[in-house]
PDB file of C-alpha atoms in Angstrom:
ATOM      1  CA  MET A 426      24.570 -16.180  -5.200  1.00 73.00           C
ATOM      2  CA  PRO A 427      23.229 -12.786  -6.426  1.00 77.00           C
ATOM      3  CA  ARG A 428      20.969 -10.972  -3.981  1.00 81.00           C
ATOM      4  CA  PRO A 429      17.687  -9.336  -4.981  1.00 88.00           C
ATOM      5  CA  GLN A 430      17.945  -5.767  -6.237  1.00 81.00           C
ATOM      6  CA  SER A 431      17.604  -3.062  -3.608  1.00 81.00           C
ATOM      7  CA  ASP A 432      14.120  -2.162  -4.876  1.00 88.00           C
ATOM      8  CA  TRP A 433      12.807  -5.739  -4.770  1.00 94.00           C
ATOM      9  CA  ILE A 434       9.830  -4.780  -2.603  1.00 95.00           C
ATOM     10  CA  SER A 435       8.514  -2.334  -5.196  1.00 92.00           C
ATOM     11  CA  SER A 436       8.907  -4.964  -7.902  1.00 92.00           C
ATOM     12  CA  LEU A 437       6.668  -7.502  -6.142  1.00 94.00           C
ATOM     13  CA  PRO A 438       3.462  -8.024  -8.137  1.00 92.00           C
ATOM     14  CA  ARG A 439       0.235  -6.695  -6.647  1.00 90.00           C
ATOM     15  CA  THR A 440      -2.088  -8.745  -8.839  1.00 92.00           C
ATOM     16  CA  ARG A 441      -1.498 -12.148  -7.243  1.00 93.00           C
ATOM     17  CA  LEU A 442      -1.081 -13.479  -3.741  1.00 97.00           C
ATOM     18  CA  LEU A 443       2.569 -14.108  -2.878  1.00 97.00           C
ATOM     19  CA  ALA A 444       4.059 -17.154  -1.173  1.00 97.00           C
ATOM     20  CA  GLU A 445       6.424 -16.587   1.747  1.00 98.00           C
ATOM     21  CA  TYR A 446       7.931 -19.950   2.744  1.00 98.00           C
ATOM     22  CA  SER A 447       8.665 -20.500   6.428  1.00 98.00           C
ATOM     23  CA  MET A 448      11.925 -22.408   6.821  1.00 97.00           C
ATOM     24  CA  TRP A 449      10.664 -23.529  10.247  1.00 96.00           C
ATOM     25  CA  SER A 450       8.462 -26.001   8.371  1.00 96.00           C
ATOM     26  CA  ALA A 451      11.222 -27.330   6.118  1.00 97.00           C
ATOM     27  CA  ASP A 452      12.855 -30.702   6.729  1.00 97.00           C
ATOM     28  CA  LEU A 453      15.646 -29.483   8.986  1.00 94.00           C
ATOM     29  CA  ILE A 454      17.701 -32.622   8.344  1.00 96.00           C
ATOM     30  CA  ARG A 455      17.463 -32.071   4.582  1.00 97.00           C
ATOM     31  CA  LEU A 456      17.288 -28.290   4.492  1.00 96.00           C
ATOM     32  CA  ALA A 457      19.386 -27.932   1.334  1.00 95.00           C
ATOM     33  CA  ASP A 458      17.182 -30.432  -0.499  1.00 97.00           C
ATOM     34  CA  ASP A 459      14.057 -28.603   0.565  1.00 97.00           C
ATOM     35  CA  LEU A 460      15.552 -25.292  -0.517  1.00 97.00           C
ATOM     36  CA  ILE A 461      16.174 -26.681  -3.999  1.00 96.00           C
ATOM     37  CA  ARG A 462      12.637 -28.089  -4.103  1.00 96.00           C
ATOM     38  CA  ILE A 463      10.900 -24.840  -3.151  1.00 97.00           C
ATOM     39  CA  THR A 464      13.064 -22.308  -4.991  1.00 95.00           C
ATOM     40  CA  PRO A 465      11.064 -22.421  -8.261  1.00 95.00           C
ATOM     41  CA  HIS A 466       7.851 -21.733  -6.328  1.00 96.00           C
ATOM     42  CA  ALA A 467       8.602 -19.412  -3.399  1.00 96.00           C
ATOM     43  CA  ASP A 468       8.476 -15.621  -3.674  1.00 96.00           C
ATOM     44  CA  ILE A 469      10.187 -14.954  -0.318  1.00 98.00           C
ATOM     45  CA  LEU A 470      11.984 -17.116   2.259  1.00 98.00           C
ATOM     46  CA  HIS A 471      10.827 -16.541   5.833  1.00 98.00           C
ATOM     47  CA  VAL A 472      13.222 -17.210   8.728  1.00 98.00           C
ATOM     48  CA  ASP A 473      11.794 -17.024  12.241  1.00 98.00           C
ATOM     49  CA  VAL A 474      14.161 -16.057  15.059  1.00 98.00           C
ATOM     50  CA  ALA A 475      13.055 -16.582  18.671  1.00 97.00           C
ATOM     51  CA  ASP A 476      15.059 -16.278  21.882  1.00 96.00           C
ATOM     52  CA  GLY A 477      12.843 -18.333  24.187  1.00 95.00           C
ATOM     53  CA  HIS A 478      11.827 -15.186  26.085  1.00 95.00           C
ATOM     54  CA  PHE A 479       9.867 -12.878  23.790  1.00 97.00           C
ATOM     55  CA  ALA A 480       8.397 -16.035  22.214  1.00 95.00           C
ATOM     56  CA  PRO A 481       8.399 -19.566  23.629  1.00 93.00           C
ATOM     57  CA  ALA A 482      10.262 -21.096  20.683  1.00 92.00           C
ATOM     58  CA  LEU A 483      14.052 -21.173  20.310  1.00 95.00           C
ATOM     59  CA  LEU A 484      15.197 -20.695  16.690  1.00 95.00           C
ATOM     60  CA  PHE A 485      17.032 -19.776  14.167  1.00 97.00           C
ATOM     61  CA  PHE A 486      20.573 -18.338  13.977  1.00 96.00           C
ATOM     62  CA  PRO A 487      22.631 -16.046  11.701  1.00 98.00           C
ATOM     63  CA  ASP A 488      24.839 -18.816  10.297  1.00 97.00           C
ATOM     64  CA  LEU A 489      21.743 -20.448   8.828  1.00 96.00           C
ATOM     65  CA  VAL A 490      20.826 -17.246   7.008  1.00 98.00           C
ATOM     66  CA  ALA A 491      24.391 -16.915   5.738  1.00 97.00           C
ATOM     67  CA  ARG A 492      24.209 -20.429   4.274  1.00 97.00           C
ATOM     68  CA  LEU A 493      20.799 -19.750   2.725  1.00 97.00           C
ATOM     69  CA  ARG A 494      22.146 -16.522   1.264  1.00 97.00           C
ATOM     70  CA  ALA A 495      24.982 -18.426  -0.397  1.00 96.00           C
ATOM     71  CA  GLU A 496      22.542 -20.844  -2.048  1.00 96.00           C
ATOM     72  CA  THR A 497      19.562 -18.744  -3.128  1.00 96.00           C
ATOM     73  CA  ALA A 498      18.720 -15.488  -4.862  1.00 95.00           C
ATOM     74  CA  LEU A 499      15.285 -15.384  -3.232  1.00 97.00           C
ATOM     75  CA  PRO A 500      14.646 -12.497  -0.827  1.00 97.00           C
ATOM     76  CA  ILE A 501      15.191 -13.565   2.789  1.00 98.00           C
ATOM     77  CA  HIS A 502      12.834 -12.134   5.401  1.00 98.00           C
ATOM     78  CA  VAL A 503      14.024 -12.492   9.003  1.00 98.00           C
ATOM     79  CA  HIS A 504      11.290 -12.184  11.636  1.00 98.00           C
ATOM     80  CA  LEU A 505      12.842 -11.267  14.980  1.00 98.00           C
ATOM     81  CA  MET A 506      10.879 -12.452  18.014  1.00 98.00           C
ATOM     82  CA  VAL A 507      13.470 -11.350  20.552  1.00 98.00           C
ATOM     83  CA  ALA A 508      13.677  -9.321  23.760  1.00 98.00           C
ATOM     84  CA  ASP A 509      14.638  -5.657  23.710  1.00 98.00           C
ATOM     85  CA  ALA A 510      18.038  -6.370  25.268  1.00 98.00           C
ATOM     86  CA  VAL A 511      19.237  -8.367  22.248  1.00 98.00           C
ATOM     87  CA  LEU A 512      17.222  -6.742  19.452  1.00 98.00           C
ATOM     88  CA  LEU A 513      19.931  -4.439  18.122  1.00 98.00           C
ATOM     89  CA  SER A 514      22.675  -7.052  18.154  1.00 98.00           C
ATOM     90  CA  GLN A 515      20.366  -9.501  16.393  1.00 98.00           C
ATOM     91  CA  ILE A 516      19.632  -6.921  13.710  1.00 98.00           C
ATOM     92  CA  ASP A 517      23.369  -6.454  13.157  1.00 98.00           C
ATOM     93  CA  GLN A 518      24.062 -10.175  12.950  1.00 98.00           C
ATOM     94  CA  PHE A 519      21.228 -11.047  10.572  1.00 98.00           C
ATOM     95  CA  ALA A 520      21.862  -8.048   8.333  1.00 98.00           C
ATOM     96  CA  GLU A 521      25.498  -9.061   8.034  1.00 98.00           C
ATOM     97  CA  ALA A 522      24.432 -12.672   7.356  1.00 98.00           C
ATOM     98  CA  GLY A 523      22.496 -11.569   4.278  1.00 97.00           C
ATOM     99  CA  ALA A 524      18.889 -10.811   5.248  1.00 98.00           C
ATOM    100  CA  ASP A 525      17.044  -8.679   2.711  1.00 98.00           C
ATOM    101  CA  LEU A 526      14.246  -7.678   5.084  1.00 98.00           C
ATOM    102  CA  ILE A 527      14.239  -7.686   8.880  1.00 98.00           C
ATOM    103  CA  SER A 528      11.008  -7.397  10.852  1.00 98.00           C
ATOM    104  CA  LEU A 529      10.859  -6.485  14.505  1.00 98.00           C
ATOM    105  CA  HIS A 530       7.793  -6.240  16.726  1.00 98.00           C
ATOM    106  CA  VAL A 531       5.720  -3.186  17.513  1.00 98.00           C
ATOM    107  CA  GLU A 532       5.819  -4.525  21.084  1.00 98.00           C
ATOM    108  CA  ASN A 533       9.609  -3.987  21.269  1.00 98.00           C
ATOM    109  CA  ALA A 534      10.177  -0.929  23.461  1.00 98.00           C
ATOM    110  CA  ASN A 535      13.231   0.009  21.362  1.00 98.00           C
ATOM    111  CA  ALA A 536      11.492  -0.436  18.008  1.00 98.00           C
ATOM    112  CA  ALA A 537      12.475   3.082  16.894  1.00 98.00           C
ATOM    113  CA  GLU A 538      16.151   2.409  17.472  1.00 98.00           C
ATOM    114  CA  GLY A 539      15.755  -0.986  15.845  1.00 98.00           C
ATOM    115  CA  LEU A 540      14.279   0.482  12.661  1.00 98.00           C
ATOM    116  CA  SER A 541      17.129   3.004  12.521  1.00 98.00           C
ATOM    117  CA  ARG A 542      19.634   0.160  12.847  1.00 98.00           C
ATOM    118  CA  ILE A 543      17.936  -1.776  10.046  1.00 98.00           C
ATOM    119  CA  ALA A 544      18.032   1.293   7.811  1.00 98.00           C
ATOM    120  CA  ALA A 545      21.719   1.811   8.592  1.00 98.00           C
ATOM    121  CA  HIS A 546      22.417  -1.630   7.163  1.00 97.00           C
ATOM    122  CA  GLY A 547      20.542  -0.787   3.958  1.00 96.00           C
ATOM    123  CA  VAL A 548      18.045  -3.582   4.608  1.00 97.00           C
ATOM    124  CA  LYS A 549      14.282  -3.374   4.095  1.00 98.00           C
ATOM    125  CA  ALA A 550      12.308  -2.944   7.324  1.00 98.00           C
ATOM    126  CA  GLY A 551       9.218  -4.705   8.555  1.00 98.00           C
ATOM    127  CA  MET A 552       7.072  -4.711  11.650  1.00 98.00           C
ATOM    128  CA  VAL A 553       4.994  -7.528  13.166  1.00 98.00           C
ATOM    129  CA  LEU A 554       2.012  -7.348  15.496  1.00 98.00           C
ATOM    130  CA  ARG A 555       1.035 -10.107  17.909  1.00 98.00           C
ATOM    131  CA  VAL A 556      -2.512 -11.344  17.482  1.00 97.00           C
ATOM    132  CA  GLU A 557      -3.578  -9.698  20.745  1.00 97.00           C
ATOM    133  CA  THR A 558      -2.031  -6.304  19.863  1.00 98.00           C
ATOM    134  CA  PRO A 559      -4.378  -3.659  18.384  1.00 98.00           C
ATOM    135  CA  VAL A 560      -3.585  -2.612  14.826  1.00 98.00           C
ATOM    136  CA  ALA A 561      -3.663   1.146  15.484  1.00 97.00           C
ATOM    137  CA  PRO A 562      -0.218   1.281  17.195  1.00 96.00           C
ATOM    138  CA  ALA A 563       1.370   0.373  13.845  1.00 97.00           C
ATOM    139  CA  ALA A 564       0.164   3.599  12.208  1.00 98.00           C
ATOM    140  CA  PRO A 565       2.965   5.910  13.453  1.00 98.00           C
ATOM    141  CA  TRP A 566       5.595   3.525  12.055  1.00 98.00           C
ATOM    142  CA  LEU A 567       4.283   3.139   8.507  1.00 98.00           C
ATOM    143  CA  GLY A 568       6.546   5.832   7.112  1.00 98.00           C
ATOM    144  CA  ARG A 569       9.534   3.640   7.967  1.00 98.00           C
ATOM    145  CA  LEU A 570       8.197   0.257   6.849  1.00 98.00           C
ATOM    146  CA  ASP A 571       8.321  -1.889   3.730  1.00 98.00           C
ATOM    147  CA  MET A 572       6.233  -4.744   5.146  1.00 98.00           C
ATOM    148  CA  LEU A 573       3.623  -5.056   7.887  1.00 98.00           C
ATOM    149  CA  THR A 574       2.868  -8.557   9.183  1.00 98.00           C
ATOM    150  CA  LEU A 575      -0.109  -9.474  11.330  1.00 98.00           C
ATOM    151  CA  LEU A 576       0.045 -12.683  13.332  1.00 98.00           C
ATOM    152  CA  GLY A 577      -3.159 -14.689  13.204  1.00 97.00           C
ATOM    153  CA  THR A 578      -2.176 -17.081  16.012  1.00 96.00           C
ATOM    154  CA  ALA A 579      -0.297 -16.911  19.309  1.00 93.00           C
ATOM    155  CA  ILE A 580       3.350 -16.067  18.788  1.00 93.00           C
ATOM    156  CA  GLY A 581       5.935 -18.795  18.330  1.00 88.00           C
ATOM    157  CA  VAL A 582       3.574 -21.800  18.491  1.00 87.00           C
ATOM    158  CA  LYS A 583       2.922 -23.976  15.438  1.00 84.00           C
ATOM    159  CA  GLY A 584      -0.264 -25.736  14.400  1.00 83.00           C
ATOM    160  CA  GLN A 585      -2.895 -23.343  15.770  1.00 89.00           C
ATOM    161  CA  GLY A 586      -6.159 -22.358  14.131  1.00 93.00           C
ATOM    162  CA  LEU A 587      -6.671 -18.861  12.768  1.00 97.00           C
ATOM    163  CA  ASP A 588      -7.921 -16.358  15.327  1.00 96.00           C
ATOM    164  CA  ALA A 589     -11.435 -15.034  14.665  1.00 96.00           C
ATOM    165  CA  SER A 590     -10.148 -11.445  14.597  1.00 97.00           C
ATOM    166  CA  ALA A 591      -7.571 -12.034  11.838  1.00 98.00           C
ATOM    167  CA  THR A 592      -9.546 -10.870   8.811  1.00 98.00           C
ATOM    168  CA  ALA A 593     -10.906  -7.732  10.474  1.00 98.00           C
ATOM    169  CA  ARG A 594      -7.390  -6.844  11.624  1.00 98.00           C
ATOM    170  CA  LEU A 595      -6.050  -7.237   8.085  1.00 98.00           C
ATOM    171  CA  GLN A 596      -8.796  -4.996   6.743  1.00 98.00           C
ATOM    172  CA  GLU A 597      -7.909  -2.326   9.300  1.00 98.00           C
ATOM    173  CA  ALA A 598      -4.222  -2.586   8.458  1.00 98.00           C
ATOM    174  CA  ALA A 599      -4.974  -2.370   4.728  1.00 98.00           C
ATOM    175  CA  ARG A 600      -6.861   0.876   5.298  1.00 98.00           C
ATOM    176  CA  LEU A 601      -3.948   2.339   7.261  1.00 98.00           C
ATOM    177  CA  ILE A 602      -1.504   1.365   4.514  1.00 98.00           C
ATOM    178  CA  ALA A 603      -3.718   2.868   1.804  1.00 97.00           C
ATOM    179  CA  ALA A 604      -3.949   6.117   3.762  1.00 97.00           C
ATOM    180  CA  SER A 605      -0.152   6.250   4.089  1.00 97.00           C
ATOM    181  CA  GLY A 606       0.345   6.325   0.314  1.00 96.00           C
ATOM    182  CA  ARG A 607       3.398   4.091   0.636  1.00 95.00           C
ATOM    183  CA  ARG A 608       4.204   0.716  -0.928  1.00 96.00           C
ATOM    184  CA  ILE A 609       3.991  -1.503   2.148  1.00 98.00           C
ATOM    185  CA  VAL A 610       3.406  -5.216   1.718  1.00 98.00           C
ATOM    186  CA  LEU A 611       0.699  -6.559   4.025  1.00 98.00           C
ATOM    187  CA  ALA A 612       1.458 -10.092   5.230  1.00 98.00           C
ATOM    188  CA  ALA A 613      -0.505 -12.696   7.174  1.00 98.00           C
ATOM    189  CA  ASP A 614       1.382 -15.168   9.366  1.00 98.00           C
ATOM    190  CA  GLY A 615      -0.171 -18.027  11.338  1.00 96.00           C
ATOM    191  CA  GLY A 616      -3.191 -20.222  10.760  1.00 96.00           C
ATOM    192  CA  ILE A 617      -2.408 -20.506   7.048  1.00 97.00           C
ATOM    193  CA  ARG A 618      -4.632 -23.293   5.704  1.00 96.00           C
ATOM    194  CA  ASP A 619      -6.350 -23.994   2.403  1.00 96.00           C
ATOM    195  CA  ILE A 620      -9.645 -22.813   3.896  1.00 97.00           C
ATOM    196  CA  THR A 621      -8.213 -19.641   5.471  1.00 98.00           C
ATOM    197  CA  VAL A 622      -5.957 -18.342   2.692  1.00 98.00           C
ATOM    198  CA  PRO A 623      -8.849 -17.128   0.470  1.00 98.00           C
ATOM    199  CA  LEU A 624     -10.315 -15.269   3.453  1.00 98.00           C
ATOM    200  CA  LEU A 625      -6.963 -13.639   4.268  1.00 98.00           C
ATOM    201  CA  ARG A 626      -6.483 -12.619   0.654  1.00 98.00           C
ATOM    202  CA  GLN A 627      -9.968 -11.124   0.497  1.00 97.00           C
ATOM    203  CA  ALA A 628      -9.189  -9.175   3.687  1.00 98.00           C
ATOM    204  CA  GLY A 629      -6.152  -7.560   2.063  1.00 98.00           C
ATOM    205  CA  ALA A 630      -3.159  -9.862   2.581  1.00 98.00           C
ATOM    206  CA  GLU A 631      -0.591  -9.608  -0.219  1.00 98.00           C
ATOM    207  CA  THR A 632       1.544 -12.485   1.038  1.00 98.00           C
ATOM    208  CA  VAL A 633       1.011 -15.392   3.417  1.00 98.00           C
ATOM    209  CA  VAL A 634       3.689 -17.149   5.453  1.00 98.00           C
ATOM    210  CA  MET A 635       3.286 -20.782   4.465  1.00 97.00           C
ATOM    211  CA  GLY A 636       4.382 -23.765   6.534  1.00 96.00           C
ATOM    212  CA  SER A 637       2.876 -27.201   6.062  1.00 95.00           C
ATOM    213  CA  LEU A 638       0.550 -25.846   3.360  1.00 96.00           C
ATOM    214  CA  ALA A 639       3.632 -25.570   1.157  1.00 97.00           C
ATOM    215  CA  PHE A 640       6.138 -28.088   2.481  1.00 96.00           C
ATOM    216  CA  GLY A 641       3.476 -30.764   2.932  1.00 95.00           C
ATOM    217  CA  ALA A 642       1.798 -30.230  -0.437  1.00 96.00           C
ATOM    218  CA  PRO A 643       1.539 -33.410  -2.528  1.00 95.00           C
ATOM    219  CA  ASP A 644       2.092 -31.310  -5.660  1.00 96.00           C
ATOM    220  CA  LEU A 645       3.892 -28.057  -4.896  1.00 96.00           C
ATOM    221  CA  ALA A 646       3.518 -26.618  -8.406  1.00 96.00           C
ATOM    222  CA  ASP A 647      -0.237 -27.209  -8.301  1.00 97.00           C
ATOM    223  CA  ARG A 648      -0.470 -25.670  -4.808  1.00 97.00           C
ATOM    224  CA  MET A 649       1.335 -22.557  -6.032  1.00 96.00           C
ATOM    225  CA  ARG A 650      -0.869 -22.221  -9.111  1.00 95.00           C
ATOM    226  CA  TRP A 651      -3.857 -22.234  -6.756  1.00 96.00           C
ATOM    227  CA  LEU A 652      -2.322 -19.690  -4.385  1.00 96.00           C
ATOM    228  CA  HIS A 653      -1.011 -17.337  -7.068  1.00 92.00           C
ATOM    229  CA  GLY A 654      -4.419 -17.421  -8.694  1.00 92.00           C
ATOM    230  CA  LEU A 655      -6.130 -15.908  -5.662  1.00 91.00           C
TER     231      LEU A 655
END
């Protein structure tokens, strides 16, 4: 399956909110069926990776990304929620499996080395901030990023409500990105509901990581028309 062009980030439209589909919310027994169902509607596939230490969850693995890569031309965004000790090896494995963008955490002590490793693979680089982490520490890294993701809920736990600080944090991040002069996609992840998405968009989010809001939609095409219209 053809991969997105190397400049796919710059080609993303700015005039509509983008849909980043979290494969964590797919039907894991019928993953291939769900992939076929969402492909006409998703802008980006989102694959969470957690080691049970940095985040309480335990998911996903490089072989899954390799199989997704073989079946879809959609950009694949891998979000690494892993301890410093395994960060670099995870970057290598997911880059080789076919990830188009790999995000690590600003809280990783070896984030600088991690971003260099991502760049060495020719993959787009992202950074994620936990909901309790101030936004300002992301500023020194913006020159090396293609995407900045702010978590709006506690890391690695599904089904939580949006934190009250989420919109203000997005606004602060949007100002930092504007000051950098770079094309950096601002993403919101966590607490994505029909009542919160308009607020996140208004605060500056360019893409939202959708779980049940997408996979549980009674009419996916209608849900995407609503989201893309924001």
